[in-house]
Short mmCIF file of C-alpha atoms in Angstrom, two decimals:
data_model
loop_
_atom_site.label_atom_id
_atom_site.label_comp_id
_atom_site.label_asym_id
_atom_site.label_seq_id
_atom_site.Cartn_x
_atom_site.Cartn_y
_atom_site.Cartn_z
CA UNK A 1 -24.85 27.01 -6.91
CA UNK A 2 -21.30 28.66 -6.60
CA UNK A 3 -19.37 25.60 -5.00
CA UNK A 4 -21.49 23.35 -7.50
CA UNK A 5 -20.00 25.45 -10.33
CA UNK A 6 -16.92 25.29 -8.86
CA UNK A 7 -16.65 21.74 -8.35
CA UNK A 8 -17.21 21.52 -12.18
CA UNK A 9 -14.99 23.64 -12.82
CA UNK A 10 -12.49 21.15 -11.37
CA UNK A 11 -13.83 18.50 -13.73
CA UNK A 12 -13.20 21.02 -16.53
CA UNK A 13 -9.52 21.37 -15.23
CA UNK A 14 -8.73 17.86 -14.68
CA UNK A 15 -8.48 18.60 -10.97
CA UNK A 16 -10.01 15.37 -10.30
CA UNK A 17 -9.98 11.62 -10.11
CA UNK A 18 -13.16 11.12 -11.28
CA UNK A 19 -14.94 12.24 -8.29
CA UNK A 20 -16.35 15.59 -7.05
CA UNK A 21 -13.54 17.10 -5.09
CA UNK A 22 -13.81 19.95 -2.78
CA UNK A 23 -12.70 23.35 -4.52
CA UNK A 24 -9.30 24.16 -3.53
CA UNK A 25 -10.65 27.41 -2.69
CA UNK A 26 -7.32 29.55 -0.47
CA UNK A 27 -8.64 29.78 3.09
CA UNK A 28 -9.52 26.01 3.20
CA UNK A 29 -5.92 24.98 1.58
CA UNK A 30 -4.32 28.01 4.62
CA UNK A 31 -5.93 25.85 7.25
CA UNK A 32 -4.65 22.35 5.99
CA UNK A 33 -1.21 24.16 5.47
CA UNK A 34 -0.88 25.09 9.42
CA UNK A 35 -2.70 21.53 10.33
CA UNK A 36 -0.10 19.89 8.47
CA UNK A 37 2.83 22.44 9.60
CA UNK A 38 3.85 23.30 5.78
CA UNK A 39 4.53 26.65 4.66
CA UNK A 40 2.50 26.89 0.51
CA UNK A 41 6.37 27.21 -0.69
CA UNK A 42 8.04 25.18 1.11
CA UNK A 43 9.55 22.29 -1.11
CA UNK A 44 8.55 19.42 0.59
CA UNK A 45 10.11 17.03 -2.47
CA UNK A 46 11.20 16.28 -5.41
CA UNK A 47 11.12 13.71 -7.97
CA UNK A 48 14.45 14.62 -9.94
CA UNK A 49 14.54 12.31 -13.04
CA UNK A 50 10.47 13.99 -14.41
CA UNK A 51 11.82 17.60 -12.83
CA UNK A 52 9.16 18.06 -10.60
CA UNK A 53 8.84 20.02 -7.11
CA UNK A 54 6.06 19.51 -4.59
CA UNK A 55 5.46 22.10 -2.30
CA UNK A 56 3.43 22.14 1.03
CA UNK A 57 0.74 24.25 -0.64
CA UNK A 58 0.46 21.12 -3.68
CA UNK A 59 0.43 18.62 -0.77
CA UNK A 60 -2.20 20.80 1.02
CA UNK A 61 -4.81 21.62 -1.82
CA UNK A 62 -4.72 17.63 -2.19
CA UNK A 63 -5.92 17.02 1.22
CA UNK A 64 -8.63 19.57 0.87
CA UNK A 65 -9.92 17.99 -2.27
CA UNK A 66 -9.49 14.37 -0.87
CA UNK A 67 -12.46 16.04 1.88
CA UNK A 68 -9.28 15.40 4.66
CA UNK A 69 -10.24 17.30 7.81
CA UNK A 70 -7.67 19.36 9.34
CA UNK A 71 -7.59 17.05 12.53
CA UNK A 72 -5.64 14.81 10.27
CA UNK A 73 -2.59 16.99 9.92
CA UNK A 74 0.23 15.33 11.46
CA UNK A 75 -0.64 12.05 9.76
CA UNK A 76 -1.06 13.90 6.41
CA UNK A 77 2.53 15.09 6.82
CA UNK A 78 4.22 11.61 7.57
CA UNK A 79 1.68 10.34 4.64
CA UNK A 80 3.17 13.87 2.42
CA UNK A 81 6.64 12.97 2.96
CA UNK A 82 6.73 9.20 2.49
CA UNK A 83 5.08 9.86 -0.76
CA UNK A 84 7.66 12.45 -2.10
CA UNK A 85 10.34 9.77 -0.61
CA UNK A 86 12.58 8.85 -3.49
CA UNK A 87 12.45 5.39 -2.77
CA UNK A 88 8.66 5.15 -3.39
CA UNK A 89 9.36 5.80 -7.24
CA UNK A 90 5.68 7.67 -7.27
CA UNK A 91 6.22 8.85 -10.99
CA UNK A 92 6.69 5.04 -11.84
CA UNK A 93 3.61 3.94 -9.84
CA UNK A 94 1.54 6.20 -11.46
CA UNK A 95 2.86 5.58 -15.45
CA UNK A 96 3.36 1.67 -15.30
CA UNK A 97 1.64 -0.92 -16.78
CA UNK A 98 0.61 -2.96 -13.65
CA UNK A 99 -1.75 0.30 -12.85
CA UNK A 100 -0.58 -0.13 -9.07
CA UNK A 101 -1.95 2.17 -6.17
CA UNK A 102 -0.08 4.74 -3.49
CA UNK A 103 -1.56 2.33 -0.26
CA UNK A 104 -1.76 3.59 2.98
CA UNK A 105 -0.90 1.47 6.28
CA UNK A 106 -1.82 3.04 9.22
CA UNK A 107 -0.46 1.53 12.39
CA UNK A 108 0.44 2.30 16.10
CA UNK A 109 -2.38 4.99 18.72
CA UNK A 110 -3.19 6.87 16.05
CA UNK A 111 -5.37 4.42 14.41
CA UNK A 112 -7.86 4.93 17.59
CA UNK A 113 -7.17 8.75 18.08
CA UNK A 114 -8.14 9.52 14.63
CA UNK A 115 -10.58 7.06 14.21
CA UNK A 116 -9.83 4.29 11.33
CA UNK A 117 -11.74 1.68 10.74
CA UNK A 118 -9.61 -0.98 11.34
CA UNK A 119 -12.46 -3.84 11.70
CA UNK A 120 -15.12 -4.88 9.61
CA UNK A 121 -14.18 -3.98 5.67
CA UNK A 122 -10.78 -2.85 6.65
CA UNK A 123 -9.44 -3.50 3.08
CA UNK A 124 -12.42 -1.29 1.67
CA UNK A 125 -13.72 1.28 4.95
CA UNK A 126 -15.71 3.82 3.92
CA UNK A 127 -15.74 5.57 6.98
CA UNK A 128 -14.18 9.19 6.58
CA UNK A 129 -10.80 9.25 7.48
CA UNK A 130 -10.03 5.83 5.83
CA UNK A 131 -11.34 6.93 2.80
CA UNK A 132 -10.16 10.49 2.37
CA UNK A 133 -6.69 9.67 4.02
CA UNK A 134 -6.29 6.70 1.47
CA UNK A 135 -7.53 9.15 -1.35
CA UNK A 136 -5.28 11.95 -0.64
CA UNK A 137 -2.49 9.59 -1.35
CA UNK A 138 -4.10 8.88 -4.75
CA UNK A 139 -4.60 12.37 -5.49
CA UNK A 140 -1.09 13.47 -4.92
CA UNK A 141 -0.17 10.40 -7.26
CA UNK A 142 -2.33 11.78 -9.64
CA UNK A 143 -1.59 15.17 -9.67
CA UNK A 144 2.17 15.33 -8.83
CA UNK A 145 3.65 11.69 -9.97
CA UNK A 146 2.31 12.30 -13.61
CA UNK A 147 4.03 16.19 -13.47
CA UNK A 148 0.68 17.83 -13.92
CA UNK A 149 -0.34 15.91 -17.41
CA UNK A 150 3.10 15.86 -18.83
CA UNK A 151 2.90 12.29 -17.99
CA UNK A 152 0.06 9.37 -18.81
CA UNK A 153 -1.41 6.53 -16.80
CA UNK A 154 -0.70 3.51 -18.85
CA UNK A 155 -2.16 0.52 -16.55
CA UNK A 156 -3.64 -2.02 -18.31
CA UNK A 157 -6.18 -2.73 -16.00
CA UNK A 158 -5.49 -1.08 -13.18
CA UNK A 159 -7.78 -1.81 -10.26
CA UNK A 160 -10.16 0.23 -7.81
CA UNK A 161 -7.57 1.26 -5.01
CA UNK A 162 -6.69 3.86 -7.00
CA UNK A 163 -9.35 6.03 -5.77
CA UNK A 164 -8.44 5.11 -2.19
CA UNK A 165 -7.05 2.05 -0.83
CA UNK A 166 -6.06 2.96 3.09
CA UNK A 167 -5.54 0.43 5.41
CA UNK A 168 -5.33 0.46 8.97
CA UNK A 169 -4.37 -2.25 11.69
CA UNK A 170 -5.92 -3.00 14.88
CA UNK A 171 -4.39 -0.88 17.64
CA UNK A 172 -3.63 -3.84 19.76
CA UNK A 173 -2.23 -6.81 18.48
CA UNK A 174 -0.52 -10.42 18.65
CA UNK A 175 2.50 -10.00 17.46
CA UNK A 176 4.48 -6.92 17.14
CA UNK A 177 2.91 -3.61 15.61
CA UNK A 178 3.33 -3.10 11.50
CA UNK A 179 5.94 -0.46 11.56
CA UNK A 180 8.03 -2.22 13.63
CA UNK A 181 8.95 -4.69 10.37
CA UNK A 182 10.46 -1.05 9.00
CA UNK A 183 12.25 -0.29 12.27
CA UNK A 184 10.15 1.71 13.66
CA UNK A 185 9.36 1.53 18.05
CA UNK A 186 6.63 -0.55 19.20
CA UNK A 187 5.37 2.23 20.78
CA UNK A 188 5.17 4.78 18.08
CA UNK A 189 1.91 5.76 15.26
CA UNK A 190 3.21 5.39 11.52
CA UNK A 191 2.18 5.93 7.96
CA UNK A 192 3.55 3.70 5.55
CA UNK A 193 3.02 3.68 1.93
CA UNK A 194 3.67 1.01 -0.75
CA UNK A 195 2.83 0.69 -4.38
CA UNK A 196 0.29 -2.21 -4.36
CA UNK A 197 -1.70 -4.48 -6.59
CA UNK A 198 -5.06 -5.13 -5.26
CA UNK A 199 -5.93 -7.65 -2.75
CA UNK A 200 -6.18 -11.29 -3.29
CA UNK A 201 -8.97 -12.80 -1.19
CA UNK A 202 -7.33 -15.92 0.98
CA UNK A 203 -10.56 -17.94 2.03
CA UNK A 204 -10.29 -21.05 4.68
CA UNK A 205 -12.99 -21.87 7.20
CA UNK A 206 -11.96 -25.47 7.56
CA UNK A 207 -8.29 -25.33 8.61
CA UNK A 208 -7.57 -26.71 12.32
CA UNK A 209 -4.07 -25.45 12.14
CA UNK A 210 -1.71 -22.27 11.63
CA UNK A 211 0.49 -24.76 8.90
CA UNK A 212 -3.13 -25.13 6.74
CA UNK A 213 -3.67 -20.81 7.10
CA UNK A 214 -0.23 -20.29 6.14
CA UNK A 215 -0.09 -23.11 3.56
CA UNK A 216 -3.06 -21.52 1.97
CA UNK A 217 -1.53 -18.04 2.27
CA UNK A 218 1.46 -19.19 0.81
CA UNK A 219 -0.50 -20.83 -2.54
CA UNK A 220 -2.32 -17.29 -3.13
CA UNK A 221 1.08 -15.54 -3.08
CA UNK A 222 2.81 -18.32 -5.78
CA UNK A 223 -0.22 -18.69 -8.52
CA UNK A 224 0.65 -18.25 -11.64
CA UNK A 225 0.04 -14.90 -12.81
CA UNK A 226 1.96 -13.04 -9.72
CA UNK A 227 4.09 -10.38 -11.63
CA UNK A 228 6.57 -10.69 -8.65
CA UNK A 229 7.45 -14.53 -10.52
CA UNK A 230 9.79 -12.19 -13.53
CA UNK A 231 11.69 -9.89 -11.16
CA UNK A 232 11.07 -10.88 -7.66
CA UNK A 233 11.72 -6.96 -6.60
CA UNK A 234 8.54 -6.34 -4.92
CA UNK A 235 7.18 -8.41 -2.08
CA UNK A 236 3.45 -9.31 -0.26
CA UNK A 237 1.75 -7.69 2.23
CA UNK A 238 -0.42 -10.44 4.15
CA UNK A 239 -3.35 -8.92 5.83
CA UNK A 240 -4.12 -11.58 8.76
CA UNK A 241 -7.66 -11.53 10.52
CA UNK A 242 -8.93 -12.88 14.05
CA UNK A 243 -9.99 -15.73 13.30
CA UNK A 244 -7.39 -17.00 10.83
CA UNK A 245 -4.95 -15.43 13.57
CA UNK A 246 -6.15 -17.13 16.19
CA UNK A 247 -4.59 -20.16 14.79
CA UNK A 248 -1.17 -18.98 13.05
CA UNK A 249 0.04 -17.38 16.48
CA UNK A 250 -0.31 -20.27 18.50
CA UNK A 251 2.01 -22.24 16.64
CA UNK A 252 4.18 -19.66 14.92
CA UNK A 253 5.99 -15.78 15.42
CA UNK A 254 6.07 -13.23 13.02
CA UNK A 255 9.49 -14.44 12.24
CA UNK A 256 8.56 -17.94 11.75
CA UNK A 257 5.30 -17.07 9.53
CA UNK A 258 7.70 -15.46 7.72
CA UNK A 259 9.74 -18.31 7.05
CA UNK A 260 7.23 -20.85 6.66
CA UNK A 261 5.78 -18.53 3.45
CA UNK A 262 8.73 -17.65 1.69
CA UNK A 263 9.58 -21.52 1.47
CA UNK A 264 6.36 -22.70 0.93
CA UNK A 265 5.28 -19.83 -1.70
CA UNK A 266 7.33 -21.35 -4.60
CA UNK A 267 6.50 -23.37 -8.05
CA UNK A 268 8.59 -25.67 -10.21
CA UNK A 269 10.62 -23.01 -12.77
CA UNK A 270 9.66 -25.84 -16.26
CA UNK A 271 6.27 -25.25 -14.63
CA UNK A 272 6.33 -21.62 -15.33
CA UNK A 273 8.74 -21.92 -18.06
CA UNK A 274 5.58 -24.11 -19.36
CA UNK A 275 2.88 -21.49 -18.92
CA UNK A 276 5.21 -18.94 -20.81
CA UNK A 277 5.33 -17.01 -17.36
CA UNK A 278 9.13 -16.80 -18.22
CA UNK A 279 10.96 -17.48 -21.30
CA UNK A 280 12.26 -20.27 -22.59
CA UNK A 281 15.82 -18.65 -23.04
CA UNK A 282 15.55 -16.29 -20.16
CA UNK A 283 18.02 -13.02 -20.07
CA UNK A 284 21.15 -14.01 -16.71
CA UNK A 285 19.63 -11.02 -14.86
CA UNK A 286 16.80 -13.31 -14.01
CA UNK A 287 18.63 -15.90 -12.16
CA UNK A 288 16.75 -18.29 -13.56
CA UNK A 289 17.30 -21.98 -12.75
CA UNK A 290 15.80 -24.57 -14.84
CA UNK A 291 14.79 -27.83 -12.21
CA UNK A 292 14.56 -25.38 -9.24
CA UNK A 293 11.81 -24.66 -7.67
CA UNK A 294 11.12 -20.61 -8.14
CA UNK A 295 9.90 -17.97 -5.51
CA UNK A 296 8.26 -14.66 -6.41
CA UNK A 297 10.56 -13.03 -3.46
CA UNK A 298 14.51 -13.16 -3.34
CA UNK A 299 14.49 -12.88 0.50
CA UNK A 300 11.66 -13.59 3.25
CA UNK A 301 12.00 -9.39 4.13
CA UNK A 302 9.86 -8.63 1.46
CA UNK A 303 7.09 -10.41 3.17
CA UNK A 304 5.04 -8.40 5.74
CA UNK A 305 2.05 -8.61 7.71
CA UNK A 306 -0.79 -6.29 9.00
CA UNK A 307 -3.13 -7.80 11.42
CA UNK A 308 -6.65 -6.09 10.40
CA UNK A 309 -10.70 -7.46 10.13
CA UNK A 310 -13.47 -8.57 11.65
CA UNK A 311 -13.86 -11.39 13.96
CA UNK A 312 -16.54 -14.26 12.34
CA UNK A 313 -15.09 -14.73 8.72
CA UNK A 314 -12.55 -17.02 7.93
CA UNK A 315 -10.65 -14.71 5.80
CA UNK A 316 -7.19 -13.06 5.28
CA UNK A 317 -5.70 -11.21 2.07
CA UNK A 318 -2.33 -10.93 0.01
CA UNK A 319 -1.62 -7.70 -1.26
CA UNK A 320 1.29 -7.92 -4.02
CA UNK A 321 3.36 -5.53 -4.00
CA UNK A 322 4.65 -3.37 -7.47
CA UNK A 323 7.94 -4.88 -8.52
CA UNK A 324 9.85 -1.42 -9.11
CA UNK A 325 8.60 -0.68 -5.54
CA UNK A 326 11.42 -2.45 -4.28
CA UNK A 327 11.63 0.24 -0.90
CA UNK A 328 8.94 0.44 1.73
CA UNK A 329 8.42 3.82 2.80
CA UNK A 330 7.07 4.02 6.40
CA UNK A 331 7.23 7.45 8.45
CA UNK A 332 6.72 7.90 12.45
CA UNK A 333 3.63 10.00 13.13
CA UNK A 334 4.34 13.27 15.35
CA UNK A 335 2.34 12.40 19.01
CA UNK A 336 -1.04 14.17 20.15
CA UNK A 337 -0.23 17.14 21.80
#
């Protein structure tokens, strides 16, 4: 009955995200502190413009109450330190509008030595170190991007990856790994994070071609309601599986994928001047062109791909990315001893 009381008691201090968390209790947060090589004061961050400081012992006491096991550690850390990154804005992804989620990408050896899920329901695993990885980002989001209360959520609708949206790519693949579009080596593990929508569900099981997958891809990216249309400062991440693969790499490279979407994901501007997805008399900052066709990306870098799923579905995903999170953050992984 103590821990249960305990666990309340986190309710009853807003230590939570809605879920039972594990108590924070000292010798548990000491443990994640040496797994993750932190001293409690070190200051592992800061996010100057809200005046807040994140120590190891904040960072630690979040992977405790995320459930994270201790074997986790060095991947915590590279996860830790790409969220305190400047260039992830994390106060902004947790105050905006758009309601957007800390994502985790995990990518290189360490997907197998730790155990991701990586296959079946790889948007959505709910095997343990998916989900407690992907909440620990959500957590420290939570507790540290919103300066502990001083700051509100203010998504409008939000969407479930909030809790824990951790994603993880097969550890072999066609085309180069994930981190390498961050220039990172081939050869190395990574955690990357990016402020993310949630996925968009890219369905074709009648295609005969890579063109038809990545003509399909490319419509999902450029619908109408994108929020990447207004500022084009975010970017996609296309999750591609097997069997949708199969097909794209035998006709096209990353690089050429690439290429193909970013001129193919584009609509007439009158056409979205005409839906009132941008104004009539739109501010010069906007660059927009009246008679052009208009792309939700200013360059085809802001377009990346993960190569996750199960074989036997005809599926792949787009997962917009927040506008204001115009940096990817993407950290090397220290090796197994």
């Amino acid at each position: 009955m103590e821990v249960y009381d305990d666990i309340e008691r986190c309710f009853d201090s807003g230590w939570s995200d809605g879920l039972p968390v594990i108590p924070p209790y000292g010798s548990l947060v000491e443990t994640m502190l040496k797994a993750c090589g932190w001293s409690a004061t070190e200051l592992v961050g800061r996010i100057e413009k809200q005046h807040i400081e994140i120590r190891g012992e904040h960072l630690a006491a979040a992977a405790v109450m995320a459930g994270c096991k201790p074997e986790y550690g060095r991947f915590l850390r590279a996860v830790g330190e790409a969220l305190v990154d400047p260039a992830l804005n994390l106060s902004g992804c947790e105050v905006t509008t758009g309601g957007v989620s800390t994502t985790v990408i995990a990518s290189g050896p360490v997907v197998e030595e730790l155990g991701f899920e990586h296959s079946a329901n790889a948007l959505g695993a709910n095997n343990r170190v998916n989900a407690t990885i992907g909440r620990f980002a959500q957590l420290v989001r939570l507790f540290c991007g919103r300066a502990g209360g001083v700051l509100q959520a203010h998504g409008t609708v939000g969407h479930p990856g909030r809790l824990s949206f951790c994603i993880a790519e097969h550890p072999e693949t066609i085309w180069p790994s994930f981190h390498t579009q961050f220039e990172l080596p081939a050869e190395a593990s990574a955690a990357t994070i990016m402020c993310t929508e949630g996925p968009i569900s890219v369905n074709n099981h009648y295609a005969e071609t890579g063109e038809q997958i990545l003509r399909t891809i490319s419509d999902a990216i450029a619908h109408f309601g994108t929020t990447n249309f207004y500022y084009r400062s975010g970017g996609y991440l296309i999750v591609i599986a097997p069997d949708h693969m199969e097909l794209v790499q035998s006709a096209f490279t990353r690089e050429e994928a690439q290429r193909f979407i970013f001129e193919h994901a584009a609509r007439p501007t009158h056409d979205l001047i005409g839906v009132g997805r941008i104004a009539r008399d739109p501010a010069a900052m906007w660059e927009v062109r009246p008679g052009e066709m208009r792309r939700p990306v200013r360059s085809e870098s802001q377009l990346s791909f993960v190569e996750a799923g199960k074989e036997g579905g005809k599926f792949s995903a787009v997962i917009p990315r927040w506008t204001a999170n115009i940096e990817v953050v993407s950290k090397a992984v220290t090796p197994a001893n």
